[in-house]
PDB file of C-alpha atoms in Angstrom:
ATOM      1  CA  UNK A1406      20.046  -6.785   5.793  1.00 43.00           C
ATOM      2  CA  UNK A1407      16.132  -7.072   7.612  1.00 45.00           C
ATOM      3  CA  UNK A1408      13.975  -5.698   6.494  1.00 48.00           C
ATOM      4  CA  UNK A1409      11.714  -2.716   8.125  1.00 48.00           C
ATOM      5  CA  UNK A1410       8.671  -3.332   8.675  1.00 48.00           C
ATOM      6  CA  UNK A1411       5.784  -1.008   7.287  1.00 49.00           C
ATOM      7  CA  UNK A1412       4.605   1.807   9.094  1.00 48.00           C
ATOM      8  CA  UNK A1413       1.787   1.909   8.457  1.00 50.00           C
ATOM      9  CA  UNK A1414      -1.943   0.187  10.425  1.00 50.00           C
ATOM     10  CA  UNK A1415      -4.169  -1.728   8.015  1.00 51.00           C
ATOM     11  CA  UNK A1416      -8.060  -0.410   9.342  1.00 51.00           C
ATOM     12  CA  UNK A1417     -10.071  -1.856   6.696  1.00 51.00           C
ATOM     13  CA  UNK A1418      -9.913  -3.566   3.657  1.00 50.00           C
ATOM     14  CA  UNK A1419     -12.681  -1.143   1.753  1.00 53.00           C
ATOM     15  CA  UNK A1420     -11.962   1.142  -0.158  1.00 52.00           C
ATOM     16  CA  UNK A1421     -11.952   4.472   1.879  1.00 50.00           C
ATOM     17  CA  UNK A1422     -15.247   6.288   2.067  1.00 55.00           C
ATOM     18  CA  UNK A1423     -15.928   9.646  -0.269  1.00 55.00           C
ATOM     19  CA  UNK A1424     -13.980   7.504  -3.035  1.00 61.00           C
ATOM     20  CA  UNK A1425     -10.442   8.010  -3.915  1.00 65.00           C
ATOM     21  CA  UNK A1426     -10.667  11.736  -2.558  1.00 84.00           C
ATOM     22  CA  UNK A1427      -7.612  10.670  -0.844  1.00 87.00           C
ATOM     23  CA  UNK A1428      -5.734  10.617  -3.667  1.00 90.00           C
ATOM     24  CA  UNK A1429      -6.197  14.665  -3.478  1.00 91.00           C
ATOM     25  CA  UNK A1430      -3.468  15.076  -0.187  1.00 93.00           C
ATOM     26  CA  UNK A1431      -0.798  12.603  -1.686  1.00 94.00           C
ATOM     27  CA  UNK A1432       1.994  13.118  -1.826  1.00 94.00           C
ATOM     28  CA  UNK A1433       2.609  11.765  -4.905  1.00 94.00           C
ATOM     29  CA  UNK A1434       0.310  13.291  -6.774  1.00 93.00           C
ATOM     30  CA  UNK A1435       2.974  15.217  -8.542  1.00 93.00           C
ATOM     31  CA  UNK A1436       4.880  12.214  -9.161  1.00 93.00           C
ATOM     32  CA  UNK A1437       5.411   9.939 -12.745  1.00 94.00           C
ATOM     33  CA  UNK A1438       3.346   7.032 -11.540  1.00 94.00           C
ATOM     34  CA  UNK A1439       5.639   4.489 -13.807  1.00 95.00           C
ATOM     35  CA  UNK A1440       7.648   5.053 -10.584  1.00 96.00           C
ATOM     36  CA  UNK A1441       5.517   2.906  -8.241  1.00 97.00           C
ATOM     37  CA  UNK A1442       5.723  -0.065 -11.142  1.00 97.00           C
ATOM     38  CA  UNK A1443       9.284  -1.234 -11.018  1.00 97.00           C
ATOM     39  CA  UNK A1444      10.260  -4.236 -12.964  1.00 94.00           C
ATOM     40  CA  UNK A1445      10.024  -7.261 -10.817  1.00 85.00           C
ATOM     41  CA  UNK A1446      13.336  -8.054  -8.473  1.00 91.00           C
ATOM     42  CA  UNK A1447      13.978  -5.052  -9.014  1.00 97.00           C
ATOM     43  CA  UNK A1448      15.150  -3.160  -5.676  1.00 97.00           C
ATOM     44  CA  UNK A1449      16.306  -0.287  -6.659  1.00 98.00           C
ATOM     45  CA  UNK A1450      13.103   0.914  -7.388  1.00 98.00           C
ATOM     46  CA  UNK A1451      10.738  -0.698  -5.342  1.00 97.00           C
ATOM     47  CA  UNK A1452      13.417   0.905  -2.891  1.00 97.00           C
ATOM     48  CA  UNK A1453      12.791   4.386  -4.984  1.00 97.00           C
ATOM     49  CA  UNK A1454       8.893   4.159  -4.283  1.00 96.00           C
ATOM     50  CA  UNK A1455       8.848   3.152  -1.287  1.00 96.00           C
ATOM     51  CA  UNK A1456      10.736   5.985   0.005  1.00 96.00           C
ATOM     52  CA  UNK A1457       8.075   8.074  -2.073  1.00 95.00           C
ATOM     53  CA  UNK A1458       5.540   6.787   0.600  1.00 96.00           C
ATOM     54  CA  UNK A1459       7.033   7.458   3.605  1.00 95.00           C
ATOM     55  CA  UNK A1460       5.414  10.570   5.322  1.00 91.00           C
ATOM     56  CA  UNK A1461       2.761  10.782   3.007  1.00 96.00           C
ATOM     57  CA  UNK A1462      -0.839  11.648   4.638  1.00 95.00           C
ATOM     58  CA  UNK A1463      -2.732   8.972   2.805  1.00 95.00           C
ATOM     59  CA  UNK A1464      -0.925   6.158   2.798  1.00 95.00           C
ATOM     60  CA  UNK A1465      -3.121   4.437   5.638  1.00 93.00           C
ATOM     61  CA  UNK A1466      -5.843   5.140   2.699  1.00 93.00           C
ATOM     62  CA  UNK A1467      -4.059   4.498  -0.205  1.00 95.00           C
ATOM     63  CA  UNK A1468      -3.031   1.312   2.037  1.00 94.00           C
ATOM     64  CA  UNK A1469      -6.348   0.576   2.742  1.00 90.00           C
ATOM     65  CA  UNK A1470      -7.251   0.860  -1.010  1.00 91.00           C
ATOM     66  CA  UNK A1471      -5.061  -1.510  -2.269  1.00 93.00           C
ATOM     67  CA  UNK A1472      -6.004  -4.334  -0.196  1.00 89.00           C
ATOM     68  CA  UNK A1473      -9.759  -3.314  -0.206  1.00 85.00           C
ATOM     69  CA  UNK A1474      -9.594  -3.762  -4.422  1.00 89.00           C
ATOM     70  CA  UNK A1475      -7.101  -6.411  -4.183  1.00 89.00           C
ATOM     71  CA  UNK A1476      -4.381  -4.584  -6.087  1.00 94.00           C
ATOM     72  CA  UNK A1477      -2.123  -7.016  -7.435  1.00 94.00           C
ATOM     73  CA  UNK A1478       0.295  -5.120  -9.146  1.00 96.00           C
ATOM     74  CA  UNK A1479       3.042  -1.633  -7.806  1.00 97.00           C
ATOM     75  CA  UNK A1480       3.571   0.166  -4.940  1.00 98.00           C
ATOM     76  CA  UNK A1481       0.442   1.293  -2.761  1.00 97.00           C
ATOM     77  CA  UNK A1482       0.853   2.545   0.519  1.00 97.00           C
ATOM     78  CA  UNK A1483       4.301   1.781   0.696  1.00 97.00           C
ATOM     79  CA  UNK A1484       3.514  -1.401   0.730  1.00 97.00           C
ATOM     80  CA  UNK A1485       4.714  -4.122  -2.688  1.00 97.00           C
ATOM     81  CA  UNK A1486       1.701  -6.862  -3.289  1.00 96.00           C
ATOM     82  CA  UNK A1487       3.539  -9.348  -1.857  1.00 95.00           C
ATOM     83  CA  UNK A1488       3.280  -7.759   1.998  1.00 95.00           C
ATOM     84  CA  UNK A1489      -0.234  -6.500   0.457  1.00 95.00           C
ATOM     85  CA  UNK A1490      -1.119 -10.323  -0.355  1.00 93.00           C
ATOM     86  CA  UNK A1491       0.055 -10.909   3.513  1.00 93.00           C
ATOM     87  CA  UNK A1492      -1.905  -8.480   5.132  1.00 90.00           C
ATOM     88  CA  UNK A1493      -4.959  -9.355   3.036  1.00 88.00           C
ATOM     89  CA  UNK A1494      -4.627 -12.800   4.221  1.00 90.00           C
ATOM     90  CA  UNK A1495      -3.946 -11.779   7.800  1.00 88.00           C
ATOM     91  CA  UNK A1496      -7.072  -9.443   8.047  1.00 84.00           C
ATOM     92  CA  UNK A1497      -8.726 -12.117   6.159  1.00 85.00           C
ATOM     93  CA  UNK A1498      -7.745 -14.913   8.673  1.00 89.00           C
ATOM     94  CA  UNK A1499      -8.408 -12.366  11.824  1.00 86.00           C
ATOM     95  CA  UNK A1500     -11.775 -12.124  10.691  1.00 83.00           C
ATOM     96  CA  UNK A1501     -12.620 -15.389  10.141  1.00 88.00           C
ATOM     97  CA  UNK A1502     -12.059 -16.200  13.882  1.00 89.00           C
ATOM     98  CA  UNK A1503     -13.348 -13.035  15.188  1.00 87.00           C
ATOM     99  CA  UNK A1504     -16.605 -14.439  13.645  1.00 74.00           C
TER     100      UNK A1504
END
């Protein structure tokens, strides 16, 4: 089975302006945070966490925060740590090539 690409666009690797006020608008603000930290290899748990992010109005801000602060654990903005690591590497490569 082919995995669906993350539908969020990373526009910055910096924490969003205004601190973490975006969290007040997050779809997960009343969800048990433990759901976003499934055990390694728990495909069902990862899927459940990612599903919580679908349709979130601030998923892009969440993802930008996670990449910008190098969050190495948990599901942030609908992405796993590995997905964020690849996004960050690609972003940094693009910056080097542009600079």
